[in-house]
Amino acid sequence: MRAAAQAGSLQKPQMSEEAFKNVQLLKGIPVDEFMGAMGLFSAAVSMCCLECHAPDWAADTPRKITARKMIQMVNTINRTNFSGRKVVSCWTCHRQSDRPQVTPTLDVVYGEPIYWAPDDLFQQAPGAPSPDKVLDKYIQAVGGAERLARLTGFVGKGSSTLYGGGFKSAFEIYVKAPNQRTTIIHQELGNKTMTFDGHNGWLASAVTPVPVLDLTGGELDGARLDAELSIPGRVKQALGQWRASLPREIAGRPVNVLQGTGAGGANATLYFDVESGLLTRVVRYANSAMGRVPTQIDFEDYREVAGVKIPFKWAFAWVSGRDEVQLSEVQPNVAIDAARFAKPAPAAQR
C-alpha cells in the first residue's frame, strides 16, 4: 500500500534539513515525520513549541541542547537493548513532565487503577470475538453492503472548533468512493486543508512549517484509511491481518477492539460499540525517528444519509492539537469537481 502511494507521488518529499535551519540529529527524514517527532517531544514534556524554540527557532536554547542529548540517549538504549526498534521513547519516562518521576507515589500504588491504555500492537486474544463478525455487524449497523455500494460520495458542511473549545470555524468535507477525501477548515489565519486523492496526500495550513506539507509513510497511510472509512463498504480490505483484543469500555460503554495492519506495515486500532456495532474510535499510528506518532478520531452522532449512517460529529486529535467537527448538513451522491482532491494551494490569510 505504502510503496504504491510513494511510487505515485509527484515528487520527492522535502527533507527536514531542507526545510529547517540548524537540524543536527533528525536529518534525512520527511518534514511530516520530523514534525511528528516534535509532537512526541511536546506531548512527553507537556510543553508548547515556543517553550523550547523562542525567541529564535534556529537558536541553540538550553532546552534544545538537552533535547539533543535525550535523542542520543534514547537511540542508544534502543540500539543496545532492542536491536534498534523504537521500544523506549520520551513518553516512556516523562509522561507529561519535564523531569521524570523517580520515586513511587504510594497513593498511586494503592489507589484506584489508572486509566487502561491498550498496547500499540497486539495479537488475537483467546476468547476475543471474531474480527469478521465484528466487521460484519458494523457493515450492517451503518446500513448494509447494498446501501453502502449505492453511496458514491457526499459533501458536508458544518463547523470546527480547536481543542474542543473556542475558535469556531466553518468546515467542509468532500468524499468520493472508494478513497478520496478532502476536509477544509476556514480558520482566521487561513484555510486548513487536508486532502487524499487516492494515491497522495497533503496538508496545507497557515501554521504548518512549509506551505503545503506532503504526507508520507504512516501519515499517508492514515489519510488513506480516513478516506476509506468515510464510506466503509470496503472496511475489511482497508487493513489486513485483523485481530481482536478482549472487549473494553470507552466512556462507560463496552467496545470490541480490533486491530489491522496495512500492506506497508501501518497499524490502526478500531473500537466498535458492542450494542450498536458502530465505530466509535480509531487510533492509527505513524512511525517516526523517535517512536510511534498516534492520531485518535472519536465518532458520535450517527445520522442516516441515503440509508447509510454517517457520524455527524467527530474529534480529531494528534500530538500537536485537537479539532472537533460538527456537521449540519450532508448531500449524498452529488457531483464533485476533481479539483477538490488535487494538491491544495498554500493557505492564504484572510
XYZ file of C-alpha atoms in Angstrom:
350
model
C 0.000 0.000 0.000
C 2.674 2.496 1.028
C 5.022 1.548 -1.813
C 2.316 2.139 -4.378
C 1.470 5.506 -2.875
C 5.082 6.602 -2.787
C 5.579 5.486 -6.374
C 2.647 7.663 -7.380
C 3.999 10.751 -5.629
C 4.569 13.739 -7.844
C 7.989 14.496 -6.406
C 10.325 13.560 -3.594
C 9.067 14.991 -0.299
C 11.063 17.761 1.315
C 13.541 16.601 3.942
C 13.857 18.110 7.420
C 17.278 19.699 6.833
C 15.949 21.343 3.656
C 13.001 22.957 5.432
C 14.620 23.991 8.715
C 17.829 25.591 9.921
C 20.253 24.016 12.398
C 18.915 20.443 12.202
C 21.700 18.312 13.657
C 20.299 14.870 14.533
C 16.916 14.289 12.873
C 18.193 14.624 9.317
C 17.175 12.688 6.215
C 13.501 12.291 7.161
C 10.444 13.926 5.525
C 9.072 17.088 7.080
C 5.842 15.418 8.265
C 7.840 12.736 10.107
C 10.076 15.422 11.623
C 7.008 17.315 12.861
C 5.595 14.089 14.271
C 8.768 13.662 16.318
C 8.425 17.267 17.522
C 4.856 16.452 18.578
C 6.113 13.475 20.590
C 8.551 15.752 22.427
C 5.770 18.240 23.160
C 3.358 15.561 24.395
C 6.000 13.889 26.581
C 7.078 17.024 28.470
C 3.746 18.919 28.193
C 5.324 21.976 26.582
C 4.449 24.005 23.524
C 6.903 24.736 20.709
C 7.858 28.205 21.938
C 8.976 26.913 25.329
C 11.979 25.344 23.606
C 12.401 27.441 20.449
C 11.692 31.063 21.424
C 12.785 33.672 20.565
C 14.747 32.296 17.595
C 13.539 28.996 16.104
C 17.044 28.076 14.901
C 18.960 29.123 18.036
C 20.508 26.545 20.354
C 18.490 27.188 23.504
C 19.357 25.190 26.661
C 16.287 23.003 26.254
C 17.134 22.216 22.617
C 20.655 21.230 23.642
C 19.210 18.962 26.345
C 16.699 17.506 23.862
C 19.538 16.507 21.528
C 21.224 14.684 24.404
C 17.955 12.909 25.151
C 17.625 11.862 21.499
C 21.079 10.328 21.605
C 20.344 8.608 24.918
C 17.057 7.104 23.697
C 18.613 5.952 20.425
C 21.494 4.328 22.310
C 19.091 2.479 24.650
C 17.037 1.175 21.721
C 20.070 0.258 19.648
C 21.874 -1.501 22.535
C 18.901 -3.323 24.044
C 16.228 -3.681 21.343
C 18.125 -4.066 18.046
C 17.211 -0.500 17.088
C 13.445 -0.945 17.477
C 11.673 2.109 18.940
C 10.725 0.436 22.228
C 11.782 3.253 24.559
C 10.609 6.790 23.782
C 10.399 10.165 25.503
C 6.927 9.220 26.780
C 8.335 6.103 28.482
C 9.850 8.244 31.224
C 8.422 11.751 31.053
C 4.630 11.231 30.866
C 3.812 14.984 30.631
C 6.559 16.135 32.993
C 9.814 17.853 32.130
C 11.519 15.742 34.818
C 10.754 12.002 35.048
C 9.389 10.844 38.388
C 11.911 8.693 40.253
C 10.163 7.647 43.474
C 6.859 5.715 43.591
C 3.887 7.651 44.952
C 2.136 5.319 47.380
C -1.250 6.995 46.912
C -0.974 5.907 43.282
C 0.371 2.432 44.106
C -2.558 1.698 46.436
C -5.136 3.946 44.786
C -7.678 3.373 42.067
C -6.327 1.638 38.941
C -5.080 4.079 36.353
C -6.867 4.538 33.038
C -6.475 1.498 30.833
C -4.279 2.127 27.823
C -4.103 -0.619 25.170
C -0.846 -1.858 23.752
C 0.171 -0.231 20.481
C 0.259 -3.682 18.882
C -1.470 -6.892 19.956
C -2.303 -10.389 18.741
C -5.662 -12.193 18.640
C -6.656 -12.724 22.275
C -8.128 -16.050 23.434
C -11.846 -15.606 23.971
C -11.997 -12.389 21.937
C -14.701 -12.091 19.274
C -14.037 -12.978 15.660
C -12.888 -9.892 13.704
C -15.097 -10.922 10.772
C -18.195 -10.972 12.985
C -17.421 -7.537 14.441
C -16.839 -6.056 10.981
C -19.944 -7.715 9.528
C -22.031 -6.254 12.367
C -20.527 -2.828 11.656
C -21.417 -3.004 7.957
C -24.995 -3.960 8.848
C -25.177 -1.264 11.523
C -24.339 1.527 9.074
C -26.885 0.327 6.518
C -25.675 -2.851 4.878
C -23.442 -3.608 1.897
C -26.049 -2.749 -0.770
C -26.770 0.734 0.553
C -23.058 1.396 1.073
C -22.433 0.458 -2.564
C -25.066 2.957 -3.705
C -23.450 5.814 -1.770
C -20.790 7.016 -4.206
C -19.832 10.138 -2.294
C -21.072 13.087 -0.285
C -20.468 16.740 0.513
C -20.887 18.021 4.053
C -20.856 21.389 5.803
C -20.667 22.352 9.439
C -18.287 23.834 11.972
C -14.993 23.021 13.642
C -13.564 24.128 16.970
C -9.944 23.894 18.077
C -9.166 21.820 21.171
C -12.881 21.201 21.609
C -13.383 24.814 22.702
C -13.144 28.230 21.044
C -12.054 29.439 17.625
C -15.164 28.146 15.863
C -14.735 27.994 12.090
C -16.745 26.886 9.069
C -15.993 23.342 7.909
C -16.397 21.453 4.625
C -15.847 17.817 3.704
C -15.785 16.175 0.260
C -15.775 12.377 -0.052
C -15.751 10.211 -3.170
C -15.721 6.413 -3.022
C -13.641 4.417 -2.669
C -10.821 6.520 -1.200
C -10.797 10.233 -1.972
C -11.356 12.791 0.771
C -10.780 16.496 1.417
C -11.546 18.460 4.567
C -11.338 22.266 4.813
C -11.440 24.336 7.995
C -11.887 28.039 7.230
C -9.736 29.463 10.021
C -8.935 33.127 10.657
C -5.279 32.605 9.786
C -6.169 30.862 6.532
C -7.761 27.609 5.432
C -6.532 24.345 6.897
C -6.907 21.756 4.120
C -6.177 18.048 4.294
C -6.513 16.091 1.037
C -6.076 12.491 -0.095
C -6.550 11.971 -3.838
C -6.477 8.156 -3.819
C -2.673 7.988 -4.003
C -1.110 11.104 -2.492
C -1.933 13.279 0.494
C -1.221 16.836 1.618
C -1.820 19.224 4.484
C -1.937 22.976 3.845
C -2.214 25.305 6.811
C -1.057 28.734 7.908
C 0.723 27.140 10.864
C 2.482 24.262 9.117
C 6.274 24.670 8.765
C 6.050 24.554 4.969
C 3.191 25.994 2.838
C 1.949 22.565 1.736
C 3.097 19.517 3.682
C 3.474 16.263 1.732
C 2.111 13.297 3.682
C 4.450 10.310 3.706
C 4.791 6.926 5.379
C 2.300 6.288 8.155
C 0.711 9.727 7.819
C -0.112 8.958 4.179
C -1.455 5.538 5.156
C -3.558 7.243 7.811
C -5.044 9.704 5.335
C -5.929 6.766 3.090
C -7.612 4.944 5.978
C -9.612 8.058 6.902
C -10.829 8.284 3.314
C -11.763 4.600 3.079
C -13.656 4.657 6.380
C -15.717 7.676 5.268
C -17.815 5.221 3.189
C -16.822 1.925 4.842
C -18.099 -0.610 2.334
C -14.545 -1.968 1.943
C -13.581 -1.791 5.603
C -12.340 -5.391 5.585
C -9.965 -4.612 2.725
C -8.778 -1.289 4.180
C -6.484 -3.225 6.501
C -5.377 -6.849 6.744
C -4.260 -9.328 9.406
C -7.255 -8.403 11.543
C -7.099 -9.475 15.192
C -9.234 -8.765 18.259
C -8.424 -7.874 21.829
C -10.819 -8.537 24.697
C -13.719 -6.059 24.923
C -13.068 -2.852 26.887
C -15.006 0.271 27.812
C -14.987 3.807 26.461
C -16.989 6.356 28.475
C -18.712 3.534 30.320
C -19.827 1.673 27.178
C -18.368 -1.730 26.212
C -16.484 -1.800 22.914
C -14.982 -4.521 20.757
C -11.355 -3.753 19.919
C -9.904 -4.750 16.540
C -6.512 -4.039 15.045
C -5.420 -4.338 11.442
C -2.171 -3.947 9.533
C -1.819 -2.317 6.128
C 0.273 -3.647 3.268
C 3.002 -1.117 4.067
C 3.119 -2.104 7.743
C 0.876 0.660 9.101
C -1.285 -0.297 12.070
C -4.618 1.013 13.314
C -6.875 0.055 16.212
C -10.650 0.337 15.750
C -13.240 0.367 18.556
C -16.841 -0.729 17.890
C -19.750 -0.236 20.278
C -20.805 -3.727 21.398
C -24.526 -2.889 21.395
C -24.918 -0.791 18.246
C -21.987 -2.198 16.268
C -20.984 1.321 15.182
C -17.405 2.539 15.003
C -16.679 4.851 17.939
C -12.904 5.348 17.772
C -9.899 4.873 15.506
C -6.325 5.126 16.730
C -3.769 4.998 13.955
C -0.001 5.213 14.140
C 2.760 6.705 12.034
C 6.346 5.657 12.656
C 8.877 8.403 13.269
C 12.536 8.715 14.164
C 11.523 8.925 17.836
C 8.704 6.382 18.044
C 5.083 5.898 17.017
C 3.027 9.046 16.486
C -0.655 8.440 17.324
C -3.741 10.028 15.813
C -7.094 9.400 17.505
C -10.516 10.007 15.959
C -13.689 9.635 18.050
C -17.065 9.355 16.290
C -20.611 10.045 17.500
C -23.988 11.467 16.451
C -24.620 8.977 13.631
C -27.412 10.003 11.263
C -28.858 8.400 8.133
C -27.812 9.814 4.778
C -29.224 7.967 1.754
C -29.857 4.996 4.035
C -26.296 4.946 5.395
C -25.395 6.050 8.910
C -22.657 8.683 8.909
C -21.113 10.298 12.001
C -22.088 13.971 12.132
C -19.665 14.661 14.959
C -16.082 13.634 15.499
C -12.942 14.707 17.339
C -9.612 14.513 15.502
C -6.672 14.514 17.946
C -2.949 14.249 17.299
C 0.134 15.057 19.368
C 0.050 18.741 18.430
C -3.623 19.637 18.591
C -7.279 18.619 18.506
C -10.183 19.595 16.243
C -13.842 18.896 16.918
C -16.168 18.776 13.916
C -19.966 19.044 13.905
C -21.743 18.627 10.578
C -25.015 20.456 9.986
C -25.862 19.114 6.521
C -24.745 16.331 4.179
C -25.652 15.958 0.488
C -25.223 12.408 -0.856
C -24.273 11.353 -4.381
C -23.617 14.831 -5.735
C -21.092 15.619 -8.452
C -17.738 16.718 -7.013
C -15.186 18.574 -9.105
C -11.977 16.530 -9.390
C -10.048 19.663 -8.433
C -11.376 19.232 -4.891
C -8.988 16.296 -4.500
C -5.957 17.939 -6.107
C -2.936 19.205 -4.200
C -4.208 22.223 -2.233
C -2.854 25.718 -2.610
C -0.934 27.234 0.329
C -3.155 28.741 2.995
C -3.803 32.428 2.338
C -4.521 34.600 5.330
C -7.977 36.155 5.102
